Each structure stands twice: as structure tokens, then as C-alpha cells.
Amino acid sequence: MFERRIDEGLWVKLTVPQFAPELFVVVSENREFLSRWLLSMEGIDSLEDMQQQIKGELQKFSYGQGLHETIFYRDRIIGSLGYHYIDSLQNIGHVRYWLAEAFTGKGIMTRCLRDLIGIGFDYFALNKVQAEAAPENHTSRALLERSGFTEEGTIRSVEKVMGQYLDHTVYGLLHSEL
Amino acid sequence: MFERRIDEGLWVKLTVPQFAPELFVVVSENREFLSRWLLSMEGIDSLEDMQQQIKGELQKFSYGQGLHETIFYRDRIIGSLGYHYIDSLQNIGHVRYWLAEAFTGKGIMTRCLRDLIGIGFDYFALNKVQAEAAPENHTSRALLERSGFTEEGTIRSVEKVMGQYLDHTVYGLLHSEL
Amino acid sequence: MFERRIDEGLWVKLTVPQFAPELFVVVSENREFLSRWLLSMEGIDSLEDMQQQIKGELQKFSYGQGLHETIFYRDRIIGSLGYHYIDSLQNIGHVRYWLAEAFTGKGIMTRCLRDLIGIGFDYFALNKVQAEAAPENHTSRALLERSGFTEEGTIRSVEKVMGQYLDHTVYGLLHSEL
Amino acid sequence: MFERRIDEGLWVKLTVPQFAPELFVVVSENREFLSRWLLSMEGIDSLEDMQQQIKGELQKFSYGQGLHETIFYRDRIIGSLGYHYIDSLQNIGHVRYWLAEAFTGKGIMTRCLRDLIGIGFDYFALNKVQAEAAPENHTSRALLERSGFTEEGTIRSVEKVMGQYLDHTVYGLLHSEL
Amino acid sequence: MFERRIDEGLWVKLTVPQFAPELFVVVSENREFLSRWLLSMEGIDSLEDMQQQIKGELQKFSYGQGLHETIFYRDRIIGSLGYHYIDSLQNIGHVRYWLAEAFTGKGIMTRCLRDLIGIGFDYFALNKVQAEAAPENHTSRALLERSGFTEEGTIRSVEKVMGQYLDHTVYGLLHSEL
Amino acid sequence: MFERRIDEGLWVKLTVPQFAPELFVVVSENREFLSRWLLSMEGIDSLEDMQQQIKGELQKFSYGQGLHETIFYRDRIIGSLGYHYIDSLQNIGHVRYWLAEAFTGKGIMTRCLRDLIGIGFDYFALNKVQAEAAPENHTSRALLERSGFTEEGTIRSVEKVMGQYLDHTVYGLLHSEL
């Protein structure tokens, strides 16, 4: 409905419930691939779950506590990114992103993330953009490093997914480092 | 932050709290002019009021109950329009709009309204777009008629503004009439 | 429990949950007839629904936002009327009413409505009493005209009932017209 | 607005906010006298307090948890009575009442209380009507005994009024005793 | 988790959800015996009920409105006691207690109750500790009398348990009587 | 009110509002010293703030989301510790602690923390106890290392205190490492 042009054919749009059917299809097709990224898409098992999640994201947006964008390439949904949490006391935006497998390796997320970081510093007056990656997710870690983030540590057993405790490698980009 | 291109130099953007300072200036400058339209801007007496109102509009948007757009001409705020209420039981979108005095008479609102009507029928699956105008507001009534709306009646004493009861002439555009 | 005498044998009483069983019977017996009036009694499919609805009406009454009366003729429930919504910002009371088929055509509703209008102007300090009728409901329209209401317009597709969009003819009676 | 006829010239009406101005005057005139009854009218120091209290009573009524009646003698407010709490788990109605000094000693409250007890057993399906009196309030205790209540005990220090702990003599009337 | 030493081998502990499994076993084993006390353990039919009840008691504790203790003898749960309601307006603490049958008659509750009364007057600044017993529960009445309580009356039909209305004999201990 | 014996003369007690006056005095006396620890005691500027904070901690406790203990040495409050947040999805308890300056360097916190860790693994079934220290707080870092924690990283600009962004060094102790 509302959008930002990133590049020729590449747009990010504010995620609205009307995207739910197509988003759910893309997520379902990439579920196994995405589970290798940090985002396991647990809890999104139906179109209704997807619609509920989008409503929740829009409510966070209305409170200035989050921002969820859907990535379109030539009118087709190929991924999403955003701030899943904006901590307005500490001025930190927590980034999360995923791309359908077929569209990785083309620099798409790098360009979308650069735009998102700009929104964070310009509109939300962030002091820091923070991201987490699974220690073994070299693609995601390379993306963050390429985007100027600094590795700050690996917090152990910080997330329980299907009975297993996972570690997170934390990356940060300060406003002063831009 | 997120936008729709209407025409060369003319954009509508989803209204976000970051627009509040500029919006408040434009509203304040046009307060007397706007009070002649139906929208009296009562209750928006400070920047804080403006920010609260925008947050409220975003929350309605997150529930699919409203949509508030800010109109930009060459990076400058010149008005706003939107659905101040979307009745998803009866599938009716209630339209409201205003333009800074200096920008009226150029067909700007006609083009923005056409886009908004499209969003209503496409994204919100409306059956009807409805608008109210003061009976003596010939500019607004002409705009609605030009846009394909039908006059349905004049409901008397329907709104109390500063101690006076005002009438509303009701206009409707059905999906089937498009 | 609490009542107003309208005429010999004719009383209106504040609707309380204890009326639910008898009201539900009368509504059920007249369901087909009532569906020809604007009030389709949708959503009142059990005694529990009826009790819930009455509780809701009493809560509106406690907030000064509504009033629901049950009509008794010789200790027997024969209909109801009231303000289904009192808009205390605009000082408008929105009237709704129905009568069991066997009791129509005797001037009963005319007398009950006159009393209700009096309550509206005296107790609730209304500026306007407003009512809606289906355009083809000549009985209801005649009642309103006989009671001094003015036809203000026909708002199209304003209510969706069982998948169909219905029009409402709007009638108003201003305090100054009494 | 809605009423019950008790006797020639004597009515009880469901207490509505519109009674607040006259009720507040009567309470204010009888404040010293009433403080000798159990009801000290603490917390009702302005018309606004009175309106708030009435709204609260109506809300309890809408939940079936209370009932507040105003007593009228020849169109003039002279007191009130009711169930300040209806415990629908244990089926007990807790009675409270007061009368302006000039109207005591005429059997008025006896007749109003008899009607209220009837409402309790008929409409609210109570098993017990309960009342409390200050041990030294002989008028109130005589009224309860005359009305068929049994003294059940004196609970000490059960209510703190202006820094002092007061005892309550408890009276009960069971449905089976009627 | 947190405890008070009453005597050699005898402890009372703040009841926490972690006690639920053992408490539920003890309650279940003593259900028939306890139903002879006032506490019928109705509504605690599963481990989940027990956990919910404990959470509710802890919430009351966090608001200063209650206190629930579990009695341990040599690391084994044998009963509970506490203030099921603290009325901080009237400064009254309402006591409730039970003991597994095998541990009665040893003065255990007398000692635990003495400690609880002390907490009431010291920490919660109570003016009165109040307790209720079934008129025919001589054990409980003897315990209260031994502990310095005064019999204040027998309130009839005050509690409905499995369709039957029970009387409560009320006992009170004032701070000034200590 | 409820306590745990740590050692001769050393107790930890569940923090209750009744501790507020003494706690507030100790915090006020040590404010400058404590601001050197991570805990700046911001927002606790009055006895009322202290009481509110304690109520909030008890509510978290009642939901199994936190635990706040006050440390007593010979009946005198000398500090506090606890889980300021228990994440029951990831099974992580977040530890926080402080001691009045005069009581540091005696191993008191080491012993209290060992007990708290035990509660975390035993009662709350934690998988990990986590703590944060300012990078330059060598006392706190030494305490954590001595207690078996592993340094996991230093997250930059994670907390804004009086306009300045502070870093946190994160320490973790897994259940499997005990």
C-alpha cells in the first residue's frame, strides 16, 4: 500500500494484512531454508497466524516500537526485514530479516538493510542498530560485517527453539560509526 | 516514511508521528481557512495533540479501521486525506480531507481522492465510500460530485461545533458505480 | 421491575434480564414479521443471547448512552422500544422499536414513542431524536411522519444484513420542532 | 424516570443521574441526622460525587449486583433505599436505607422496605436479605425487627469511619421465613 | 522458598507455585476430613487449579491484600493457614487454616496461628483479626477461643456449598485485646 | 517476614513493602557508591518510589517472573539481590545485586549469590543464570568469575543513564556448568 523504492524493480513496503496470503505462501515454500537463518517462523502455521502477526507488527509501529517491511521484486514478495523491536529508552533498533532462497546472493538484503538503517537513524533517532545471528550462519554474519556492524560477543543459550538452546552472536552499529 | 506517487512532485505518505511538527505548522497557518471546511481542527492545539492524534490514526490503521495520509508537494506538507473510519461490518469507508488554502483549485485533491478511493475498494474491500460536506461548502460538494459521488440527503443538526449544531450533506460512491 | 404508565393497561418498563425468557418467546414468534421491519433480531438465537443483550442495554443506560424499554399490555410483553444509542456529544438519541404483529395498527407504538421522545428531551437533554426506516417500510415511515419527524434523506447501502446491503431512510425530530 | 407505586403519593424510582441535584440537596440538609444512621454519606461532598455514585449504582444494577431506589413523596425526594450489594453466589441481598428526618416515624420506610424485600425474593431469587445497624440505632433496629428480620450478632470494629472503628449489629431475613 | 521457624521441626513458608504438587496430594488425601472444616476445597480439582490458586494468593500478597502460608513438619507439607483477605480500609485480616487429619490435636495450629496473628498486627497494622467457623466445628471454635478470640455472632445462610446454605460463627480478636 | 538463613547472622528475606523505609535509608546513604555499580537507583527518589518498586517486584514474583531479596546482617538491611527478570520461555534468570559499601569485601555477596543461583536452578528450573557488569566494574566482574560465570561479550551502548550510553559485559552460568 505504502512503499519505498530501493532500486530498479526492488521495493520495500510497509507490511499490511493484505500481504498475508502471498507472504504465507513464500514463508511456507522457504520454511526449511529459513529455519537455517535465526528466524524459524515458528508459530506461523496458518494464514490466520500470519494476519495476526502483521496486525501485531502494525500496532508496534503505531507505538513507535517496531517496523515491518515486505520486500518486493518486480511485484512479487521475496522477503521481509525490519525492526522487530525499537527500544526508545535506550534508542536501540533490533533488526531482523530474511529472503527467499532463490533471491539470496544478489546483494538485495544489503541494499534493503542500508535503507532500513537510514530510517532508524533518521526517523527513530536511534543511537544503535543491533542484530543477532546464529554463530554458524556465515551468510548473515558476512552481511552484517559488510554493512559496517561490529561483532560484540556470543551470548550462549539465549533462545530455546524446539527444545534446544541456541547461541546468538551479537552485532552492533552505532550512529557515531556511520 | 512510506509513500505513494500520485503525480510529478505530488506524493501521499502514510502519516507518521515524525510529520507532526510540520503538519502542526501547516494546520496552524490554515486554521481559519480550514474551519470553513467541515474539519475544524478542534482539539489540536499543540504539537503534543498532533502527535497523539497521529498515533491514534496509526492504531486505527493497525486494526484496519482507518487510514491517514499526508499530502506532500515537492517535499512540503500541503494537506491530508484519508478514511477517518472504516466500518468493516458494513464495508463503508468514511472519507475526510483538507488542503492548505494556497494549493486549492489545482485539482490536487481530486487526484489524491481518486487514489484513496482505489485503496478503499482494492485493499479494504469496501462496498461504499462515504463523505460528508457542510451544505454551504460548494467547493467540497463540487469535488465529490466531480469524483462520481451521489448526494443522498442532508442530515440535520448532526454535529455540534462550538455550541452550534451543523447539518451534513451526505455523499456516497458505491463500488458498483465505479 | 420499574415502569411508566402509558395508558389503561399499557405500560413500558425498563428492560431487565428477568424479562429475557418472555421476551425471547415473543421475539421468536414474531421473527419473520420483525425481519420486515428494520430490526432483524440477528444474533439473538438463544435465551442466553437475549440475556446478554439486555445486560448490554443496561450498561449503556448506566453510562447515559442508551435506554431499552419493554412494552407490556395487560401484563404481557408485546414489544420494545428505546434509544439504542444516545450520542451525548451531539445530543442525538437514535430510536428503535418493534411490536408483535397482533398488536400493530392500534396506535400503541405512537403513544409509546411520544413518551420516549419526552424522556429524550426532558431527561437526556437531546437536541434531536433520529430514526431510520427501510425505504419500503411504509408502516414505520407513516408512524414517524405522524409523530412529527422530518424525512432527511436515504443513505444507501448503510447496513449489511445476511450478505445484502440495505438503504436507510433517515428521519429527524429537532427539539425546536416540538 | 421508571417507578413503582408504593402507596397514595408514595413512589420509589430507579435512581438515575438526573436525580443527582435534588438528591444532593436532601442529603446535604440531612447530613448531620444521617450520620447518626449507619450511612455517613462520606465521600459525597459535591454534585459530581453524587452523579458518580449514581452511575456506579446503575452499573451494579446492570450486572445484577445491586439496586438503588429513590423515595418520592408527592414528587419530592425524601430518601433512598436499595441493595448496595447483591451476592449472587450466596444469594444474599445487602440492604441499606435512609429517610430525611422530617419524614421518619410515619411508616414510610417500612412500606418501601417490604416492597424491596419482595423484589429481592421475586426478581433476584435471593435466599436471604441482610441488613446492618449501629448497635445504638434503635430506630433502625426496631424497623428491621418489625419487618421480620432476626438479630444474628454484633460484629465488632467492622467499619472505620473518620478514624473510629464501629460495630455492626447484623440482621437477616431468610426466604423461608417469609 | 522463604520461611519462618515456628518450633523444632515446624516451619511455615510463603506458599509458592512450586509447592503445588505436594499440596495437591495432601489436600486430596484429606478432602473428606477437610470438608468437615469450613474449607471445602471446592474448585481445587486438579494440579492446575492448585497452581492457579497459589498464583492468585501471591498476587493478593503483592497488593497487601492477603497472605498464604504452607505448614511444614520435618520437610513435609501438613497444612496451610493465612489471611485469605486483608481489608486495608477497615484494617481487618480474615483468617483461614487447615491441617491434615493426622497432625491435629498436637497444638500445631495454635502455634502457627499465634505467629500469623503477630504478622497481622506487626506487618499489616491490623486492628482486628477475624475468623469464621461452622457452628458445629467444635475443634475450630475451641482453637479460636484458646487463641483469645471472642464469639461475636452466628450469621445464617452466609455461604452456599453444594446447594446448601451454611451458617458461620464469627470470631474476632482486636489489637487492643492482645 | 519470610527468610532464608545464609550464615551466622546473615539472612536474605523476600522483600516486602514493610522494608521500604529502612531500604530507602540504606539506598540513600549509598547512592553515590551504588552509582558506580551498574545499578544507579535512578527513579527511586522517595519512600513512595521504593514502596512502588517493591510492589512491582512482588507482582513479578507472583507471576514467576522475578524474585527480589533483601540482605540482612544482624537485623540490619545491608543490600539486596535477586532475579530482576526471569524469562520462562528461554529459562534464563537475570541477576542483579548490590551491597552497602561498608559490607563489601567480606564474601557476603558471594554466599548470597550462591544461594540465589541454587533457587534459580531448583525452584525456577532455569537453564542459565545471566548477569551484566559495567566493563570497568572489576569488583563485580571478579565476583561473577569467582562464582563460576563465563564472560560472553561486551554489548555496547546498551543502557542510557543520565544521557550517556553505557556498555554491559555479559556473564553467563549454564545449569550444565554447575
Coordinates of C-alpha atoms in Angstrom, one line a residue, chain C residues 2 4 30-31 33-34 37 41 46 69 74 88 90 120 128 133 139 148 158 167 170 178:
Chain C
F2 CA -39.6 -0.3 37.2
R4 CA -44.1 4.0 33.3
N30 CA -42.5 -12.7 15.5
R31 CA -39.1 -13.3 13.9
F33 CA -42.7 -10.5 10.8
L34 CA -40.0 -8.4 12.6
W37 CA -39.1 -4.1 10.0
M41 CA -33.2 -9.7 15.5
S46 CA -31.0 -18.2 22.3
E69 CA -37.9 -0.3 27.3
R74 CA -52.2 -6.3 30.4
S88 CA -24.2 12.8 24.2
Q90 CA -24.1 15.8 19.5
G120 CA -35.3 12.1 25.4
K128 CA -32.6 15.7 18.1
A133 CA -36.6 3.1 8.4
T139 CA -45.9 1.4 8.3
G148 CA -43.7 14.8 13.7
V158 CA -25.6 1.6 5.0
D167 CA -30.7 1.5 2.5
V170 CA -33.3 8.9 7.9
L178 CA -41.7 20.1 19.3

